[in-house]
Coordinates of C-alpha atoms and ligand atoms in Angstrom, one line a residue:
X1 CA 9.7 18.6 24.1
X2 CA 10.5 19.2 27.9
X3 CA 12.1 15.8 29.5
X4 CA 12.6 12.5 27.8
X5 CA 9.7 11.1 25.6
X6 CA 7.4 8.5 27.3
X7 CA 7.1 6.7 23.9
X8 CA 9.5 6.7 21.1
X9 CA 8.1 5.6 17.8
X10 CA 10.7 4.4 15.2
X11 CA 9.9 5.7 11.6
X12 CA 7.5 8.3 10.2
X13 CA 5.6 6.3 7.7
X14 CA 1.9 6.5 7.7
X15 CA 1.6 4.0 10.2
X16 CA 4.2 5.3 12.7
X17 CA 2.7 8.6 12.4
X18 CA -1.1 7.1 12.7
X19 CA 0.3 5.5 15.9
X20 CA 2.1 8.6 17.2
X21 CA -1.1 10.7 16.9
X22 CA -3.2 8.2 18.9
X23 CA -0.5 8.1 21.7
X24 CA 0.0 11.8 21.7
X25 CA -3.7 12.6 21.8
X26 CA -3.7 10.3 24.9
X27 CA -1.6 12.7 26.7
X28 CA 1.7 10.8 26.3
X29 CA 5.1 12.6 25.1
X30 CA 5.7 11.3 21.9
X31 CA 8.8 11.3 19.9
X32 CA 9.1 9.9 16.2
X33 CA 12.7 9.3 15.1
X34 CA 12.9 8.9 11.3
X35 CA 15.9 7.7 9.5
X36 CA 15.4 9.8 6.4
X37 CA 17.5 13.0 6.5
X38 CA 15.2 15.5 4.9
X39 CA 11.6 14.3 5.0
X40 CA 9.1 12.2 6.8
X41 CA 6.7 9.9 5.2
X42 CA 8.4 6.9 4.3
X43 CA 6.5 5.6 1.2
X44 CA 4.1 8.3 1.6
X45 CA 5.8 11.3 0.2
X46 CA 6.3 13.7 -2.9
X47 CA 9.2 15.2 -4.4
X48 CA 10.3 17.1 -7.6
X49 CA 12.4 14.5 -8.9
X50 CA 12.2 15.1 -12.6
X51 CA 11.9 18.7 -13.4
X52 CA 11.2 22.0 -11.3
X53 CA 7.5 22.5 -11.0
X54 CA 6.5 18.9 -11.2
X55 CA 5.4 17.2 -8.0
X56 CA 6.0 13.3 -8.0
X57 CA 4.8 10.8 -5.5
X58 CA 7.7 8.8 -4.3
X59 CA 5.6 5.6 -3.2
X60 CA 1.9 5.4 -2.6
X61 CA -0.2 7.6 -4.8
X62 CA -3.8 6.3 -4.9
X63 CA -5.7 5.8 -1.4
X64 CA -8.8 3.4 -1.7
X65 CA -8.7 2.8 2.0
X66 CA -8.2 6.4 3.1
X67 CA -11.7 7.5 2.9
X68 CA -13.0 4.2 4.8
X69 CA -10.0 3.5 7.2
X70 CA -11.2 4.0 10.7
X71 CA -7.8 5.3 11.6
X72 CA -8.0 8.3 9.2
X73 CA -11.6 9.0 10.1
X74 CA -10.7 9.1 13.7
X75 CA -7.8 11.3 13.2
X76 CA -9.9 14.0 10.9
X77 CA -6.9 15.0 8.8
X78 CA -9.3 17.1 6.8
X79 CA -9.2 19.3 9.9
X80 CA -5.5 19.5 9.4
X81 CA -5.4 20.9 5.8
X82 CA -6.1 17.5 3.9
X83 CA -7.9 17.8 0.6
X84 CA -8.9 15.1 -1.7
X85 CA -9.4 15.5 -5.6
X86 CA -11.0 12.8 -7.7
X87 CA -11.0 11.8 -11.5
X88 CA -14.2 11.1 -13.0
X89 CA -12.9 7.5 -13.5
X90 CA -11.0 5.5 -11.0
X91 CA -9.4 2.8 -12.9
X92 CA -9.2 1.9 -16.6
X93 CA -8.2 -1.5 -17.9
X94 CA -7.6 -1.2 -21.6
X95 CA -6.4 -3.9 -24.0
X96 CA -4.5 -3.3 -27.2
X97 CA -7.5 -4.6 -29.2
X98 CA -9.5 -1.5 -28.0
X99 CA -11.4 -3.2 -25.4
X100 CA -11.9 -1.7 -21.8
X101 CA -13.4 -2.1 -18.5
X102 CA -13.4 0.6 -16.0
X103 CA -14.2 1.2 -12.3
X104 CA -16.0 4.6 -11.3
X105 CA -18.0 5.9 -8.2
X106 CA -20.8 6.5 -10.7
X107 CA -22.1 2.7 -11.2
X108 CA -23.8 4.0 -14.5
X109 CA -20.3 4.3 -15.9
X110 CA -19.2 1.1 -14.8
X111 CA -22.4 -0.8 -16.1
X112 CA -21.9 0.8 -19.5
X113 CA -18.4 0.1 -19.5
X114 CA -17.4 -3.2 -18.0
X115 CA -16.7 -5.4 -21.1
X116 CA -20.2 -6.3 -22.0
X117 CA -23.5 -5.0 -20.8
X118 CA -24.1 -8.4 -19.0
X119 CA -20.8 -8.1 -17.1
X120 CA -21.4 -4.4 -16.5
X121 CA -24.8 -5.2 -14.9
X122 CA -23.1 -8.1 -12.9
X123 CA -20.3 -5.7 -11.6
X124 CA -23.0 -3.2 -10.7
X125 CA -24.9 -5.5 -8.6
X126 CA -21.6 -6.7 -6.9
X127 CA -20.6 -3.0 -6.0
X128 CA -24.2 -2.2 -4.8
X129 CA -24.1 -5.1 -2.3
X130 CA -20.5 -4.2 -1.2
X131 CA -21.6 -0.6 -0.4
X132 CA -24.3 -2.1 2.1
X133 CA -21.7 -4.4 4.0
X134 CA -18.7 -1.9 3.7
X135 CA -19.3 0.0 7.1
X136 CA -19.2 -3.4 8.8
X137 CA -16.6 -5.1 6.5
X138 CA -13.8 -2.4 6.7
X139 CA -13.6 -2.3 10.5
X140 CA -13.9 -6.1 10.7
X141 CA -10.9 -6.4 8.2
X142 CA -8.8 -3.7 9.5
X143 CA -9.1 -3.4 13.3
X144 CA -7.0 -5.6 15.5
X145 CA -7.5 -9.5 14.6
X146 CA -9.9 -10.9 15.5
X147 CA -12.2 -8.0 15.2
X148 CA -15.2 -9.6 16.6
X149 CA -17.5 -6.5 17.3
X150 CA -17.4 -5.3 14.0
X151 CA -17.7 -8.7 12.4
X152 CA -21.0 -9.0 14.2
X153 CA -22.4 -6.5 12.0
X154 CA -22.1 -8.5 9.1
X155 CA -25.3 -10.8 8.7
X156 CA -24.5 -14.5 8.3
X157 CA -25.3 -14.6 4.6
X158 CA -23.0 -11.7 4.1
X159 CA -20.0 -13.7 5.7
X160 CA -21.1 -16.9 3.8
X161 CA -21.0 -14.9 0.5
X162 CA -17.7 -13.3 1.3
X163 CA -16.1 -16.5 2.4
X164 CA -17.1 -18.0 -0.8
X165 CA -15.8 -15.2 -2.7
X166 CA -12.5 -15.0 -1.1
X167 CA -11.8 -18.7 -1.3
X168 CA -11.4 -18.7 -4.9
X169 CA -8.3 -17.7 -7.2
X170 CA -8.6 -14.2 -8.8
X171 CA -8.9 -16.2 -12.2
X172 CA -11.7 -18.5 -11.0
X173 CA -13.7 -15.7 -9.6
X174 CA -13.4 -13.7 -12.7
X175 CA -14.3 -16.6 -14.9
X176 CA -17.3 -17.2 -12.7
X177 CA -18.5 -14.0 -12.6
X178 CA -17.5 -12.4 -15.9
X179 CA -17.9 -13.5 -19.5
X180 CA -15.8 -10.9 -21.4
X181 CA -12.0 -10.9 -21.5
X182 CA -11.7 -7.1 -20.4
X183 CA -14.2 -7.6 -17.2
X184 CA -12.3 -10.8 -16.4
X185 CA -8.7 -9.2 -16.5
X186 CA -9.9 -6.5 -13.7
X187 CA -9.7 -8.4 -10.2
X188 CA -6.7 -10.5 -11.0
X189 CA -5.1 -7.7 -12.5
X190 CA -5.7 -5.5 -9.4
X191 CA -4.2 -8.4 -7.2
X192 CA -1.0 -7.7 -8.7
X193 CA -0.5 -4.5 -7.0
X194 CA 0.8 -7.0 -4.3
X195 CA 2.4 -10.4 -5.0
X196 CA -0.9 -12.4 -5.4
X197 CA -1.0 -14.2 -8.9
X198 CA -4.2 -15.1 -11.0
X199 CA -3.9 -18.7 -10.1
X200 CA -3.2 -18.1 -6.3
X201 CA -5.3 -20.1 -3.8
X202 CA -7.5 -17.6 -1.7
X203 CA -6.2 -15.0 -4.2
X204 CA -9.4 -13.0 -5.0
X205 CA -9.8 -11.3 -1.7
X206 CA -7.2 -8.4 -2.6
X207 CA -8.3 -7.8 -6.3
X208 CA -12.1 -7.8 -5.1
X209 CA -11.6 -5.4 -2.4
X210 CA -9.4 -2.9 -4.6
X211 CA -12.1 -3.2 -7.3
X212 CA -15.1 -2.5 -4.9
X213 CA -13.4 0.2 -3.0
X214 CA -12.6 2.0 -6.3
X215 CA -16.4 2.4 -6.5
X216 CA -17.0 3.5 -2.9
X217 CA -14.0 5.5 -1.6
X218 CA -12.4 5.8 -5.2
X219 CA -8.7 6.2 -5.9
X220 CA -8.7 9.6 -4.7
X221 CA -5.5 11.8 -4.8
X222 CA -4.7 14.4 -1.9
X223 CA -4.2 18.0 -3.3
X224 CA -0.4 18.9 -3.7
X225 CA 1.0 15.4 -3.4
X226 CA 1.0 12.1 -1.3
X227 CA 3.1 14.1 0.8
X228 CA 0.1 16.2 2.1
X229 CA -1.1 13.1 4.0
X230 CA 2.1 12.9 5.9
X231 CA 1.9 16.7 6.4
X232 CA -1.5 16.7 7.8
X233 CA -0.6 13.7 10.1
X234 CA 2.4 15.8 11.4
X235 CA 0.1 18.8 12.1
X236 CA -2.0 16.5 13.9
X237 CA 0.7 15.0 16.0
X238 CA 2.2 18.5 16.7
X239 CA -1.4 19.8 17.9
X240 CA -1.1 17.1 20.8
X241 CA 2.6 18.2 21.6
X242 CA 4.3 15.1 19.7
X243 CA 7.6 15.8 17.5
X244 CA 9.3 14.1 14.7
X245 CA 13.1 14.1 14.5
X246 CA 14.5 13.5 10.9
X247 CA 17.9 12.1 10.2
X248 CA 17.6 9.8 13.4
X249 CA 18.1 6.2 12.3
X250 CA 17.7 3.7 15.3
X251 CA 20.3 1.2 15.3
X252 CA 19.4 -0.9 18.4
X253 CA 17.1 -1.1 21.1
X254 CA 17.9 -1.3 24.8
X255 CA 16.4 -4.3 26.6
X256 CA 16.8 -4.9 30.4
X257 CA 14.9 -7.3 32.4
X258 CA 12.9 -8.4 29.1
X259 CA 11.5 -5.1 28.7
X260 CA 12.4 -2.4 25.8
X261 CA 13.5 0.8 27.6
X262 CA 15.4 2.8 25.1
X263 CA 16.5 3.3 21.4
X264 CA 20.2 4.3 20.4
X265 CA 20.5 6.2 17.4
X266 CA 23.2 5.7 15.0
X267 CA 25.3 8.6 16.3
X268 CA 25.3 6.9 19.5
X269 CA 22.6 9.1 21.3
X270 CA 20.4 7.1 23.6
X271 CA 16.9 7.9 23.9
X272 CA 14.8 6.5 26.9
X273 CA 11.1 5.6 26.5
X274 CA 9.6 5.2 30.0
X275 CA 6.2 4.0 28.6
X276 CA 6.9 2.0 25.3
X277 CA 8.4 1.8 21.9
X278 CA 6.3 1.5 18.9
X279 CA 8.4 0.4 15.7
X280 CA 7.3 1.3 12.3
X281 CA 10.2 -0.8 10.9
X282 CA 10.1 -4.1 9.1
X283 CA 9.7 -7.3 11.2
X284 CA 13.1 -8.7 10.3
X285 CA 14.8 -5.6 11.1
X286 CA 13.1 -5.1 14.5
X287 CA 13.4 -8.9 15.4
X288 CA 16.9 -10.0 15.3
X289 CA 18.7 -6.9 14.4
X290 CA 17.3 -3.7 16.4
X291 CA 16.6 -6.0 19.3
X292 CA 19.4 -8.5 19.8
X293 CA 18.8 -12.1 19.0
X294 CA 19.8 -13.1 22.7
X295 CA 16.5 -11.3 23.9
X296 CA 14.3 -13.3 21.7
X297 CA 12.9 -16.9 21.1
X298 CA 15.2 -18.8 18.8
X299 CA 12.3 -19.8 16.7
X300 CA 11.3 -16.0 16.0
X301 CA 14.8 -15.2 15.0
X302 CA 15.1 -18.0 12.6
X303 CA 11.8 -17.3 10.9
X304 CA 12.8 -13.7 10.6
X305 CA 16.0 -14.7 9.1
X306 CA 14.0 -16.7 6.4
X307 CA 11.0 -14.0 6.3
X308 CA 9.1 -14.1 3.0
X309 CA 9.1 -10.6 1.4
X310 CA 6.8 -9.8 -1.6
X311 CA 8.0 -9.2 -5.0
X312 CA 10.4 -6.3 -5.8
X313 CA 8.9 -3.0 -7.3
X314 CA 10.1 -0.8 -10.1
X315 CA 8.7 2.6 -10.3
X316 CA 8.7 5.6 -12.8
X317 CA 8.1 8.9 -12.9
X318 CA 7.7 11.2 -16.1
X319 CA 7.2 14.9 -16.3
X320 CA 5.0 15.3 -19.7
X321 CA 4.4 18.2 -22.1
X322 CA 0.5 17.1 -22.2
X323 CA -1.6 14.3 -21.0
X324 CA -0.9 11.0 -22.1
X325 CA -2.5 10.2 -25.7
X326 CA -4.4 7.0 -24.8
X327 CA -6.1 5.3 -27.7
X328 CA -9.0 4.4 -25.2
X329 CA -10.9 7.7 -24.6
X330 CA -12.1 6.4 -21.1
X331 CA -8.3 6.1 -20.0
X332 CA -7.9 9.7 -20.6
X333 CA -10.0 10.3 -17.7
X334 CA -8.8 7.7 -15.2
X335 CA -6.9 8.2 -12.1
X336 CA -5.3 4.9 -12.7
X337 CA -4.6 2.9 -15.8
X338 CA -3.8 -0.7 -15.6
X339 CA -1.8 -2.2 -18.5
X340 CA -2.8 -6.1 -18.5
X341 CA -4.1 -7.5 -21.5
X342 CA -5.8 -10.8 -20.4
X343 CA -5.6 -13.6 -17.9
X344 CA -3.1 -15.3 -20.0
X345 CA -0.8 -12.2 -20.1
X346 CA -1.1 -11.8 -16.2
X347 CA -0.3 -15.4 -16.0
X348 CA 3.0 -15.1 -17.9
X349 CA 4.0 -11.8 -15.9
X350 CA 3.5 -13.9 -12.6
X351 CA 5.5 -16.7 -13.9
X352 CA 8.3 -14.6 -15.0
X353 CA 8.6 -12.6 -11.9
X354 CA 8.3 -15.9 -9.7
X355 CA 11.2 -17.2 -11.8
X356 CA 13.4 -14.4 -11.0
X357 CA 13.1 -12.8 -14.4
X358 CA 12.5 -9.2 -15.8
X359 CA 8.9 -9.4 -17.1
X360 CA 9.0 -9.2 -20.8
X361 CA 5.5 -7.5 -21.1
X362 CA 5.4 -5.8 -17.6
X363 CA 2.1 -5.5 -16.1
X364 CA 1.6 -1.9 -15.2
X365 CA -0.2 0.4 -12.6
X366 CA -0.2 3.6 -14.0
X367 CA -1.2 6.8 -12.4
X368 CA -2.4 10.2 -13.6
X369 CA -2.4 12.3 -10.6
X370 CA -2.4 15.6 -12.4
X371 CA -5.7 15.0 -14.1
X372 CA -7.5 15.9 -11.2
X373 CA -4.7 17.9 -9.3
X374 CA -3.3 20.5 -11.7
X375 CA -1.1 21.5 -8.6
X376 CA 1.3 18.7 -9.7
X377 CA 2.6 20.2 -12.7
X378 CA 3.1 23.7 -14.6
X379 CA 0.0 24.9 -16.4
X380 CA -0.7 22.5 -19.6
X381 CA 1.9 20.1 -18.3
X382 CA 1.2 16.5 -16.6
X383 CA 3.0 14.0 -14.4
X384 CA 2.8 10.3 -14.8
X385 CA 3.8 7.7 -12.1
X386 CA 4.0 4.0 -12.9
X387 CA 5.2 0.7 -11.4
X388 CA 5.8 -2.8 -12.5
X389 CA 6.5 -5.8 -9.9
X390 CA 9.9 -7.3 -10.4
X391 CA 12.2 -9.6 -8.7
X392 CA 13.8 -8.5 -5.4
X393 CA 17.3 -8.9 -7.0
X394 CA 18.6 -7.9 -10.2
X395 CA 18.4 -10.8 -12.5
X396 CA 21.8 -10.1 -14.2
X397 CA 24.4 -7.4 -13.1
X398 CA 23.0 -4.9 -10.9
X399 CA 20.0 -2.6 -11.1
X400 CA 22.3 0.5 -12.2
X401 CA 23.0 -1.5 -15.5
X402 CA 19.3 -2.8 -16.2
X403 CA 17.5 0.4 -15.1
X404 CA 17.3 2.3 -18.4
X405 CA 16.6 -0.8 -20.5
X406 CA 13.8 -1.9 -18.3
X407 CA 12.5 1.6 -18.4
X408 CA 12.6 1.6 -22.2
X409 CA 10.2 -1.5 -22.0
X410 CA 7.9 0.2 -19.8
X411 CA 7.9 3.0 -22.1
X412 CA 7.3 0.7 -25.1
X413 CA 4.4 -1.0 -23.4
X414 CA 2.6 2.6 -22.6
X415 CA 3.4 3.6 -26.1
X416 CA 1.3 0.7 -27.5
X417 CA -1.6 1.8 -25.5
X418 CA -1.1 5.5 -26.3
X419 CA 0.7 5.9 -29.6
X420 CA 2.6 9.2 -29.3
X421 CA 3.2 9.0 -25.4
X422 CA 7.2 9.1 -26.0
X423 CA 7.1 12.6 -27.7
X424 CA 5.3 13.9 -24.8
X425 CA 8.0 12.8 -22.4
X426 CA 10.2 15.8 -21.2
X427 CA 12.0 13.9 -18.4
X428 CA 12.1 10.4 -16.8
X429 CA 13.1 9.0 -13.7
X430 CA 13.5 5.2 -12.9
X431 CA 13.7 3.8 -9.4
X432 CA 14.9 0.4 -8.8
X433 CA 14.0 -2.2 -6.0
X434 CA 17.5 -1.0 -4.6
X435 CA 16.7 2.7 -4.8
X436 CA 13.5 2.0 -3.0
X437 CA 15.2 0.0 -0.1
X438 CA 17.8 2.7 -0.1
X439 CA 15.1 5.6 0.5
X440 CA 13.2 3.6 3.0
X441 CA 14.7 0.5 4.6
X442 CA 11.1 -1.2 5.2
X443 CA 11.0 -1.8 1.4
X444 CA 13.4 -4.8 1.3
X445 CA 14.3 -5.8 -2.1
X446 CA 11.7 -3.2 -3.3
X447 CA 8.7 -5.0 -1.7
X448 CA 6.0 -2.4 -1.3
X449 CA 3.6 -4.6 0.7
X450 CA 5.5 -5.2 4.2
X451 CA 6.3 -8.8 3.3
X452 CA 4.2 -11.3 1.1
X453 CA 0.9 -10.9 1.0
X454 CA -0.1 -14.4 0.2
X455 CA -2.9 -15.9 2.3
X456 CA -0.8 -17.9 4.6
X457 CA 1.1 -14.6 5.5
X458 CA -2.0 -12.9 7.1
X459 CA -3.9 -12.4 10.1
X460 CA -2.6 -15.1 12.8
X461 CA 0.6 -15.3 10.7
X462 CA 1.4 -11.7 10.2
X463 CA 4.3 -11.1 10.9
X464 CA 4.7 -14.2 13.0
X465 CA 2.6 -16.5 15.2
X466 CA 1.9 -15.8 18.1
X467 CA 2.8 -12.1 18.0
X468 CA 0.2 -11.0 15.6
X469 CA -1.6 -8.3 17.9
X470 CA 1.2 -6.0 17.6
X471 CA 3.0 -6.8 21.0
X472 CA 6.2 -8.1 20.5
X473 CA 8.3 -11.0 22.6
X474 CA 9.8 -8.0 24.5
X475 CA 7.7 -6.2 26.9
X476 CA 6.9 -2.5 26.0
X477 CA 7.7 -3.0 22.3
X478 CA 5.0 -3.1 19.5
X479 CA 5.3 -3.5 15.9
X480 CA 3.0 -1.1 14.0
X481 CA 4.0 -1.1 10.5
X482 CA 2.5 -2.6 7.2
X483 CA 4.4 -5.9 8.4
X484 CA 1.8 -6.2 11.0
X485 CA -2.0 -6.7 10.4
X486 CA -3.7 -5.6 8.4
X487 CA -0.8 -5.0 6.0
X488 CA 0.1 -3.1 3.0
X489 CA -1.6 0.2 1.9
X490 CA -2.0 3.7 3.3
X491 CA -4.6 3.2 6.0
X492 CA -2.6 3.9 9.3
X493 CA -4.3 0.9 10.8
X494 CA -1.4 -1.0 11.7
X495 CA 0.2 1.8 13.7
X496 CA -3.2 2.9 15.0
X497 CA -4.0 -0.6 16.3
X498 CA -0.5 -1.0 17.8
X499 CA -1.0 2.3 19.7
X500 CA -4.1 1.2 21.1
X501 CA -2.8 -2.0 22.3
X502 CA 0.1 -0.1 24.0
X503 CA -2.4 2.0 25.7
X504 CA -4.3 -0.9 27.0
X505 CA -1.4 -2.4 28.4
X506 CA -0.5 1.0 30.0
Ligands
FAD1 C1 6.2 2.4 -5.2 C2 5.1 2.2 -4.2 C3 3.8 2.4 -4.7 C4 2.7 2.3 -3.6 N1 1.6 2.5 -3.9 C5 0.6 2.4 -3.1 C6 -0.7 3.2 -3.2 O1 -0.8 3.6 -4.6 N2 -1.7 3.2 -2.3 C7 -1.6 2.5 -1.3 O2 -2.3 2.6 -0.3 N3 -0.1 2.0 -0.9 C8 0.8 2.1 -1.8 N4 2.0 1.4 -1.5 C9 2.3 1.0 -0.2 C10 2.4 2.0 1.0 O3 3.2 3.1 0.6 C11 2.6 1.3 2.3 O4 2.0 0.1 2.5 C12 3.0 2.2 3.5 O5 3.6 3.3 3.0 C13 3.4 1.5 4.7 O6 3.4 2.4 5.8 P1 4.4 2.1 7.1 O7 4.4 3.3 7.9 O8 4.2 0.8 7.3 O9 6.0 2.2 6.5 P2 6.7 3.2 5.5 O10 5.9 4.0 4.6 O11 7.7 2.2 4.6 O12 7.5 3.9 6.5 C14 8.5 3.4 7.3 C15 9.5 4.6 7.8 O13 10.2 4.0 8.8 C16 11.6 4.4 8.7 N5 12.7 3.5 9.3 C17 12.7 2.2 9.0 N6 13.7 1.7 9.6 C18 14.1 2.9 10.6 C19 15.1 2.9 11.7 N7 15.8 1.8 12.0 N8 15.2 4.3 12.3 C20 14.4 5.2 12.0 N9 13.5 5.1 11.0 C21 13.5 4.1 10.3 C22 11.6 4.6 7.3 O14 12.7 5.4 6.7 C23 10.0 5.0 7.0 O15 10.3 6.6 6.8 C24 3.2 1.7 -2.4 C25 4.4 1.6 -1.9 C26 5.4 1.8 -3.0 C27 6.9 1.6 -2.3

């Protein structure tokens, strides 16, 4: 890059890169500085963490929003080498009693396999209705809040019906809609991808969206690993003259006359940014640490000091000698398998994690990427990826002591649904909340959600009122990470919206 950058983007996660692409495309000189010493992507990357020849996703692995995200559509990542693969079934929710409910893009499969024929028919109608409103609903939900223009595309009846749906807890919605246990565990189970429990007020929205979007965009996986999305974004960025610098941790932001003018790296180097700084960091790190508290309103500094993080995440990868021998046939064809037996099981899990304990029967999100993407493992072998939610801090001792024991508990839960699973394991990697935070400073205490996803942490309150439209209390500084609206997930919209706000201000 000739000359100083005009915009510095702090962090090369999907949101930082989406923002950087928009800014570079607009003609600005953009430099992305990334703390990780040898790879960009943040929680969107792949490595060979078990055995040679196996490709594992270090964080995000399934991308319901990627197909529908206005940012990803606009950036046309397919033109930069991104290829998607899909399993026949998106999500299977098997129980130990042999029952199952599944989500698939083929609604005939859903109708036949959603707990009971009546529940299958009901779910089919919900998904068909959603398909009609999705083109207006997704921009309304993901663009800068309040996204009035896209919301106008929704008819009043649709808005009323959505409000009636989202106002309920996941458990109440499921019980109102479905009669069979397998169907009832799907929506509240999916909400536990975040920190929203089955009985939480207004808790149905996240589970509902993940369920219906499994049947529209699907839970696709990128060919070659999740890092392929990051690689495509970097190619896009470079095609507009932008650059990424690895091993460049920002330790402070220089503020002059209430304007952010430069970043200082851990090695002392100062990089000026004449037109703005877009931060793909956590909100608490940005407001009070990178920007000195003396430049910020005291109320904001206090709020950040007590910021509500989401739960921790305990993640595992396995290299397998063959596919997982699920007792449930449909799970053998599913991109994602969810282990959560019943509403009661999901409730006890939630209570244990909220109470600071390790879950005794961990709810699991289990990914089978190599089913649809054979490039993830040597011929005939498979990868497996899973996570459970856990407290942010180790309940006793430290994570290093607990890791192997809790990983064995996870193995036991999978073995119960797939007898013979353990015999197929060639290698296992366990990643604690502390390991995740060490890999990516945004994952505070292993929180994968950019802060809590409870209803009162969204929209106007994300990350803190009144700074919910990406501008920060210091001029020229924008927050574009998942700590901003619309929050967690790989859709690039936080960075994309923040970049548009910066351009608007210029
Ligand atoms: C285990 C796990 C599983 C997940 N599964 C899914 C999934 O299946 N589907 C899905 O859609 N989402 C999933 N997610 C969530 C998703 O990965 C995140 O929501 C998304 O990555 C957030 O993107 P981001 O750009 O805001 O932040 P991040 O991806 O966290 O990237 C932030 C980047 O900023 C860098 N950084 C931070 N501080 C500094 C600094 N001071 N200086 C320089 N660089 C800095 C970090 O190193 C990092 O590279 C998962 C996350 C985890 C951890």
